[in-house]
């Protein structure tokens, strides 16, 4: 019997610079879904790749003094390395500079021209080069690009247009007939109310002001608009309009385009309209996930708040990072990344729950049965509770994954782990051993090893390497499917376990946070030497920051932190509470009476549970930190500018 197919895609990544943890989010989620579906019997095709054309790439290459191709080749190597590090199991990697892709994009343009969906005219609009997107005046936020907040420029050029407006009614009808096409639901409303209802305008789909792109076959002065070039990857990768189109016949339409929320518009309006024009079936679902935030801001290179995935995987192991991304962020919503959340999550779930269960069980089987998994005896009610939990979990996890919720799936799998740990406390195997109750002890050990086998099988799509290590410890072959979960009791009696090293080592959170801060401070002090041109702000940006002098009324250490001080500051008529991370450099007594510079209009935040209303300006060189103070005596509350 032919297997059911499942075609899943990530967006293709911009080859524009360092990749950060936010980028890894989409890819890791898709990887877990793809792996789950494969184990669940589907014939999966998982596609990812790089988006290598466009003005931005051309400009960056010029700046770097290399050709655009040399520039993207380097970044391609980097991202392939990143996906290898994160154990991403894609079936195909497409580059938009691959020849077959470029040729097919040309064929697509020709087809659209023939069908009358493309016409030539003139475009005048506001263009955001970093996002490669045109905006209308009314879409701008404070006169800037609504996606990245950067300057837009007026651009006028002869262009080809796609008759997007023609598809407005068909799109609305399609949404109505396929209410799950855009998920989560809120994103569907956003698309309809913000974009479709105000009326779709024809889309400019060619550019003449640069040439790093796919040349239009019928007018070589023009290159294809990067978004059309990029979106088409989902079908060119399968062989659409190519000699070998077996994959296209087999896998299209896509079951799932997973994308970040800011690019839902391209995938749910422009892409379906193009497909309609090409007379092709539409993808079954576009899921717009939330962002990984870093201090409440989207993690992005332009904003300079990158968390380097190579650094994190090297330091904590790939599965700690995969687990965090999959477990911590409520799916569909934005979620905050903090070092502390990563460390706490790793300690709680991976070290305490999973690591402990595996090491305690293998240690006891080793100690009580010479390392051989013993034969169980009659199961009592308590045992049956665990057995039912194990055998019932796959169905739950399958449902969670159908809802694309990895956090729910992991929560359900960890119920086995947590229940089994509790079972150890309830059955107290050491007492059974002491009392010579070998029969019961054998049953308890067997139940525990089976619980681990169930959990590890289900964890395989999520924490790939750890799951395999657990199977090595159990002396079992790591399975490629869920067949072994059809019944409890499949572990052969007599299998030899191997305790080995801990799966994860406990992290001393306070010590580690301090070490991370030191590393970050060092990196920042190195970075300040060169300010990239695109980080320059104008006077109006600077004027947004309200600074003033403030006098320290009182200062204390924050409980359980050797880094933080909490201040009461007099700023004119106001008294403010501010938390600052300078406890290693100043004593509270020294600070009282000093005049500092306060950032007044910073959004209030809770730091280690303590409310902080502003920030004290300091200078740092990686070794020490000093606070900034007026050169002469100055009253509090005076503007600093
Ligand atoms: N090249 C386009 C996609 C074209 S698809 C036909 C693009 N590339 S991107 O590199 O900017 O983004 C790739 C993916 O990473 C997107 O899904 C984007 O939402 C995701 N992320 C980038 N930063 C992110 C976070 N901080 N958090 C979560 N995902 C984010 O868009």
XYZ file of C-alpha atoms in Angstrom, residues 14-461:
448
model
C 17.633 35.201 3.596
C 21.300 34.828 2.942
C 22.025 38.143 4.512
C 24.084 37.557 7.570
C 24.497 35.762 10.855
C 21.698 33.412 11.697
C 20.204 33.715 15.151
C 18.105 31.543 17.402
C 14.881 33.077 16.007
C 15.712 31.639 12.593
C 16.206 28.202 14.104
C 12.709 28.281 15.566
C 10.782 27.601 12.324
C 13.252 24.973 11.181
C 13.385 23.060 14.460
C 9.587 22.996 14.705
C 9.273 21.723 11.144
C 11.946 19.157 11.842
C 10.032 17.802 14.824
C 6.826 17.640 12.775
C 8.585 15.971 9.826
C 10.276 13.411 12.072
C 7.035 12.702 13.909
C 5.125 12.154 10.670
C 7.858 9.853 9.303
C 7.759 7.728 12.440
C 3.972 7.754 12.237
C 4.058 6.103 8.812
C 3.927 9.048 6.390
C 6.058 9.487 3.299
C 7.439 12.914 4.237
C 9.142 15.485 2.070
C 10.685 18.243 4.150
C 11.988 21.225 2.197
C 14.154 24.102 3.316
C 16.617 26.380 1.568
C 18.021 29.835 1.023
C 16.601 32.973 -0.559
C 19.667 34.311 -2.333
C 18.600 37.041 -4.743
C 17.637 40.670 -4.314
C 18.913 44.169 -3.829
C 19.853 43.622 -0.218
C 22.187 40.747 -1.056
C 23.698 42.725 -3.912
C 24.336 45.705 -1.631
C 25.843 43.607 1.112
C 28.106 41.825 -1.321
C 29.305 45.167 -2.693
C 30.017 46.359 0.808
C 31.967 43.183 1.519
C 33.901 43.585 -1.752
C 32.822 40.223 -3.175
C 30.450 39.108 -5.923
C 26.861 38.335 -4.860
C 27.454 34.680 -5.681
C 30.569 34.539 -3.498
C 28.595 36.258 -0.768
C 25.683 33.808 -0.829
C 27.955 30.781 -1.145
C 29.560 31.659 2.154
C 26.237 32.083 3.888
C 24.927 28.909 2.332
C 27.846 27.014 3.900
C 27.028 28.627 7.230
C 23.361 27.669 7.217
C 24.023 24.106 6.077
C 26.427 23.831 8.997
C 23.780 25.249 11.320
C 21.127 22.756 10.240
C 23.665 19.951 10.623
C 24.423 21.148 14.139
C 20.733 21.247 14.999
C 20.167 17.787 13.470
C 17.639 19.022 10.907
C 16.385 16.165 8.727
C 15.378 18.017 5.562
C 14.868 15.971 2.401
C 15.913 18.733 0.069
C 17.734 22.033 0.317
C 16.938 24.510 -2.426
C 18.937 27.617 -3.283
C 17.227 30.231 -5.416
C 20.496 30.494 -7.363
C 20.229 26.823 -8.373
C 19.986 26.708 -12.149
C 16.874 24.524 -12.261
C 15.093 26.972 -9.980
C 16.049 30.028 -12.027
C 14.969 28.360 -15.270
C 11.647 27.356 -13.762
C 10.993 30.845 -12.376
C 11.457 32.083 -15.945
C 8.978 29.509 -17.194
C 6.499 30.580 -14.521
C 6.773 34.228 -15.642
C 6.274 33.171 -19.256
C 3.207 31.183 -18.299
C 1.750 34.089 -16.374
C 2.410 36.451 -19.273
C 0.686 34.056 -21.650
C -2.336 33.687 -19.402
C -2.673 37.480 -19.273
C -1.881 37.662 -15.562
C 1.154 39.888 -16.116
C 1.198 43.320 -17.762
C 3.736 46.133 -18.104
C 3.303 49.534 -16.428
C 5.144 51.942 -14.164
C 5.594 51.648 -10.449
C 6.046 54.385 -7.942
C 6.122 53.325 -4.359
C 7.825 53.225 -1.000
C 10.308 50.402 -0.828
C 11.983 48.824 2.172
C 15.188 47.295 0.869
C 15.991 45.071 3.888
C 12.507 43.491 3.691
C 12.345 43.664 -0.115
C 8.779 44.939 0.184
C 6.761 47.829 -1.207
C 4.448 49.673 1.145
C 1.724 52.249 0.756
C 1.857 55.488 2.742
C -0.961 54.304 5.011
C 0.813 51.052 5.868
C 3.901 52.807 7.218
C 4.341 53.153 10.964
C 5.777 56.547 11.897
C 6.828 56.890 8.282
C 8.929 53.703 8.499
C 8.645 50.111 7.338
C 5.959 48.430 9.489
C 7.947 45.167 9.598
C 11.448 46.252 10.540
C 11.020 49.921 11.463
C 13.640 51.152 9.013
C 13.582 53.956 6.453
C 11.741 53.349 3.195
C 12.718 55.027 -0.073
C 10.561 56.288 -2.913
C 11.239 54.244 -6.012
C 9.833 54.720 -9.491
C 10.469 52.314 -12.290
C 9.032 50.580 -15.324
C 7.661 47.308 -14.029
C 5.651 44.258 -14.768
C 2.557 43.763 -12.658
C 0.704 40.689 -11.552
C -3.101 41.004 -11.619
C -3.518 40.295 -7.930
C -6.732 42.331 -7.771
C -8.366 39.851 -10.131
C -8.068 37.126 -7.475
C -9.620 38.996 -4.564
C -13.025 37.281 -4.732
C -11.589 33.835 -5.408
C -9.299 34.221 -2.405
C -12.150 35.176 -0.103
C -14.181 32.216 -1.384
C -11.233 29.912 -0.871
C -10.775 31.094 2.734
C -14.473 30.567 3.406
C -14.406 27.065 2.005
C -11.145 26.225 3.777
C -11.418 27.824 7.209
C -8.250 26.089 8.432
C -6.116 27.275 5.548
C -4.631 30.117 7.590
C -3.762 29.178 11.163
C -4.001 30.229 13.899
C -7.444 31.729 13.225
C -6.419 35.205 14.396
C -4.047 35.472 11.450
C -6.894 34.732 9.038
C -8.858 37.720 10.417
C -5.753 39.876 10.169
C -5.318 39.020 6.472
C -8.961 39.534 5.573
C -9.453 42.774 7.519
C -6.081 44.426 6.912
C -5.318 43.386 3.375
C -8.162 41.812 1.433
C -11.107 43.961 2.561
C -9.381 47.317 1.854
C -8.976 45.949 -1.698
C -6.077 44.123 -3.302
C -3.908 46.121 -5.675
C -1.991 44.604 -8.566
C 1.487 43.610 -7.518
C 4.733 44.899 -8.949
C 6.710 41.748 -9.775
C 9.823 42.953 -11.561
C 12.663 45.356 -10.831
C 15.138 47.202 -13.018
C 17.285 49.097 -10.503
C 19.561 46.144 -9.777
C 20.361 42.898 -11.521
C 20.992 40.258 -8.864
C 17.953 38.148 -9.622
C 16.255 35.947 -12.180
C 16.101 37.768 -15.525
C 12.663 37.878 -17.104
C 12.873 35.794 -20.263
C 10.746 38.258 -22.249
C 12.482 41.435 -21.030
C 16.041 40.968 -19.784
C 16.267 44.466 -18.275
C 13.998 43.195 -15.543
C 14.695 40.781 -12.750
C 11.956 38.886 -10.929
C 10.644 40.370 -7.672
C 12.382 38.354 -4.962
C 9.169 37.286 -3.288
C 7.833 35.670 -6.475
C 11.241 34.097 -7.039
C 11.250 32.875 -3.426
C 7.669 31.610 -3.134
C 8.032 29.607 -6.312
C 10.713 27.512 -4.593
C 7.977 25.392 -3.039
C 7.129 23.950 -6.458
C 10.419 24.256 -8.354
C 12.073 22.088 -5.693
C 9.632 19.321 -6.581
C 10.347 19.492 -10.307
C 7.403 21.637 -11.464
C 7.726 22.372 -15.213
C 10.875 20.253 -15.296
C 11.707 16.988 -16.972
C 11.637 15.037 -13.744
C 8.438 16.079 -12.000
C 7.752 12.870 -10.108
C 8.051 14.623 -6.761
C 5.707 17.373 -7.867
C 3.119 14.812 -8.904
C 3.589 12.967 -5.656
C 3.798 15.724 -3.049
C 2.025 18.834 -4.322
C -0.070 20.476 -2.873
C 1.922 21.115 0.279
C 0.367 19.930 3.496
C 1.978 22.682 5.516
C 3.869 25.898 4.858
C 5.223 26.875 8.255
C 6.150 30.563 8.386
C 6.765 33.356 10.871
C 3.815 35.679 11.397
C 5.370 38.603 9.489
C 5.368 36.692 6.204
C 1.883 35.187 6.410
C 0.658 37.891 3.994
C 2.972 36.675 1.229
C 1.994 33.053 1.764
C -1.762 33.456 2.082
C -2.503 36.177 -0.463
C 0.228 36.440 -3.078
C 1.197 32.767 -3.194
C -2.340 31.352 -3.545
C -3.128 33.955 -6.223
C -0.029 32.958 -8.200
C -1.024 29.308 -7.875
C -4.546 30.116 -9.039
C -3.073 31.895 -12.055
C -0.928 28.837 -12.774
C -4.011 26.686 -12.362
C -2.441 24.638 -9.582
C -3.983 23.292 -6.375
C -3.445 25.394 -3.265
C -1.477 24.348 -0.170
C -3.577 22.823 2.567
C -2.333 24.992 5.388
C -0.189 28.023 6.145
C 0.710 28.291 9.808
C 1.982 31.661 11.020
C 3.932 31.064 14.200
C 4.897 33.750 16.678
C 8.307 35.251 17.263
C 11.001 34.366 19.637
C 11.482 37.609 21.480
C 14.577 38.834 23.130
C 13.738 41.376 25.784
C 10.296 41.859 24.172
C 11.754 42.620 20.764
C 11.890 40.386 17.687
C 15.285 38.828 17.611
C 16.851 40.118 14.473
C 20.226 41.026 13.188
C 19.239 44.582 12.348
C 18.286 45.150 15.965
C 21.541 43.684 17.178
C 20.152 41.318 19.794
C 21.296 38.086 18.356
C 21.658 34.886 20.262
C 24.131 32.728 18.438
C 22.839 29.162 17.994
C 26.350 27.805 17.419
C 27.447 29.212 20.755
C 24.403 27.872 22.595
C 24.510 24.368 21.111
C 28.217 24.131 21.805
C 27.706 25.173 25.414
C 24.537 23.273 26.336
C 24.176 20.587 23.674
C 21.862 20.555 20.705
C 18.984 18.858 22.484
C 18.793 21.419 25.268
C 18.304 24.067 22.578
C 15.871 22.010 20.511
C 13.925 21.163 23.649
C 13.755 24.773 24.764
C 12.517 26.016 21.387
C 9.919 23.277 21.141
C 8.716 23.291 24.731
C 8.966 26.825 26.050
C 7.216 28.964 23.454
C 3.421 28.603 23.408
C 2.858 27.705 19.800
C 1.355 30.446 17.660
C 2.222 33.185 20.171
C 5.386 35.144 20.783
C 7.694 33.833 23.478
C 10.560 35.391 25.319
C 14.065 34.028 25.172
C 16.160 34.559 28.259
C 19.280 32.739 29.275
C 17.661 32.099 32.631
C 14.573 30.464 31.062
C 16.795 28.170 28.999
C 18.861 27.104 32.008
C 15.886 26.638 34.318
C 13.979 24.630 31.695
C 17.014 22.419 31.036
C 17.539 21.730 34.720
C 13.875 21.065 35.478
C 12.867 18.830 32.584
C 16.006 17.355 31.102
C 18.234 17.009 34.152
C 15.710 16.427 36.943
C 12.882 14.605 35.217
C 14.309 12.745 32.243
C 17.963 12.445 33.242
C 17.124 11.285 36.754
C 14.628 8.678 35.636
C 17.080 7.129 33.206
C 20.060 7.177 35.539
C 18.133 5.919 38.579
C 16.530 3.098 36.609
C 19.669 1.911 34.844
C 21.606 2.169 38.120
C 19.024 0.031 39.953
C 18.819 -2.583 37.189
C 22.615 -2.729 37.335
C 22.744 -2.931 41.114
C 19.849 -5.334 41.699
C 19.930 -7.504 38.568
C 23.510 -7.315 37.315
C 22.383 -5.014 34.483
C 19.890 -7.458 32.921
C 16.299 -6.277 32.564
C 14.368 -8.770 34.717
C 11.171 -10.630 33.911
C 8.087 -8.966 35.399
C 5.521 -10.771 37.520
C 1.820 -10.060 37.949
C 0.949 -6.363 37.487
C -0.992 -4.647 40.285
C -3.333 -1.633 39.985
C -0.512 0.867 40.340
C 1.455 -0.837 37.557
C -1.616 -0.838 35.356
C -2.002 2.896 35.816
C 1.490 3.379 34.343
C 0.882 0.852 31.598
C -2.306 2.636 30.535
C -0.552 5.974 30.612
C 2.176 4.639 28.324
C -0.119 2.964 25.830
C -2.474 5.942 25.706
C 0.150 8.616 25.082
C 0.824 8.139 21.356
C -2.808 8.973 20.523
C -2.578 12.158 22.593
C 0.735 13.191 21.083
C -0.602 12.509 17.597
C -3.491 14.864 18.307
C -1.114 17.495 19.690
C 1.036 17.248 16.586
C -2.010 17.450 14.329
C -2.657 20.736 16.107
C 1.034 21.532 15.465
C 1.627 22.004 19.160
C 5.028 20.668 20.131
C 4.735 22.138 23.669
C 1.575 20.074 24.273
C 3.150 16.967 22.746
C 6.191 17.303 25.016
C 4.013 17.958 28.042
C 2.125 14.733 27.328
C 5.315 12.715 26.824
C 6.815 14.095 30.009
C 3.760 12.920 31.925
C 5.165 9.397 31.492
C 8.556 10.560 32.753
C 7.106 12.379 35.743
C 4.726 9.566 36.613
C 7.553 7.038 36.455
C 9.705 9.136 38.784
C 6.821 9.264 41.227
C 6.408 5.492 40.862
C 9.987 5.038 42.070
C 9.158 7.026 45.199
C 5.926 5.070 45.674
C 7.421 1.599 45.201
C 10.752 2.330 46.955
C 12.774 -0.360 45.144
C 15.580 -0.068 47.728
C 13.171 -1.282 50.418
C 11.985 -4.138 48.190
C 15.612 -5.078 47.739
C 16.332 -4.835 51.438
C 13.319 -7.015 52.207
C 14.374 -9.559 49.617
C 11.158 -9.062 47.587
C 12.865 -9.853 44.273
C 9.623 -10.673 42.423
C 8.077 -7.293 43.037
C 11.422 -5.572 42.487
C 11.683 -7.250 39.076
C 8.213 -6.047 38.109
C 8.993 -2.499 39.201
C 12.238 -2.489 37.215
C 10.497 -3.841 34.142
C 7.729 -1.242 34.348
C 10.331 1.514 34.656
C 12.387 0.373 31.670
C 9.241 0.098 29.588
C 8.163 3.606 30.622
C 11.558 4.844 29.481
C 11.247 2.968 26.188
C 7.833 4.553 25.538
C 9.028 8.038 26.449
C 12.257 7.762 24.449
C 10.412 6.504 21.350
C 8.024 9.421 21.535
C 10.865 11.867 22.208
C 12.776 10.844 19.089
C 11.310 13.549 16.820
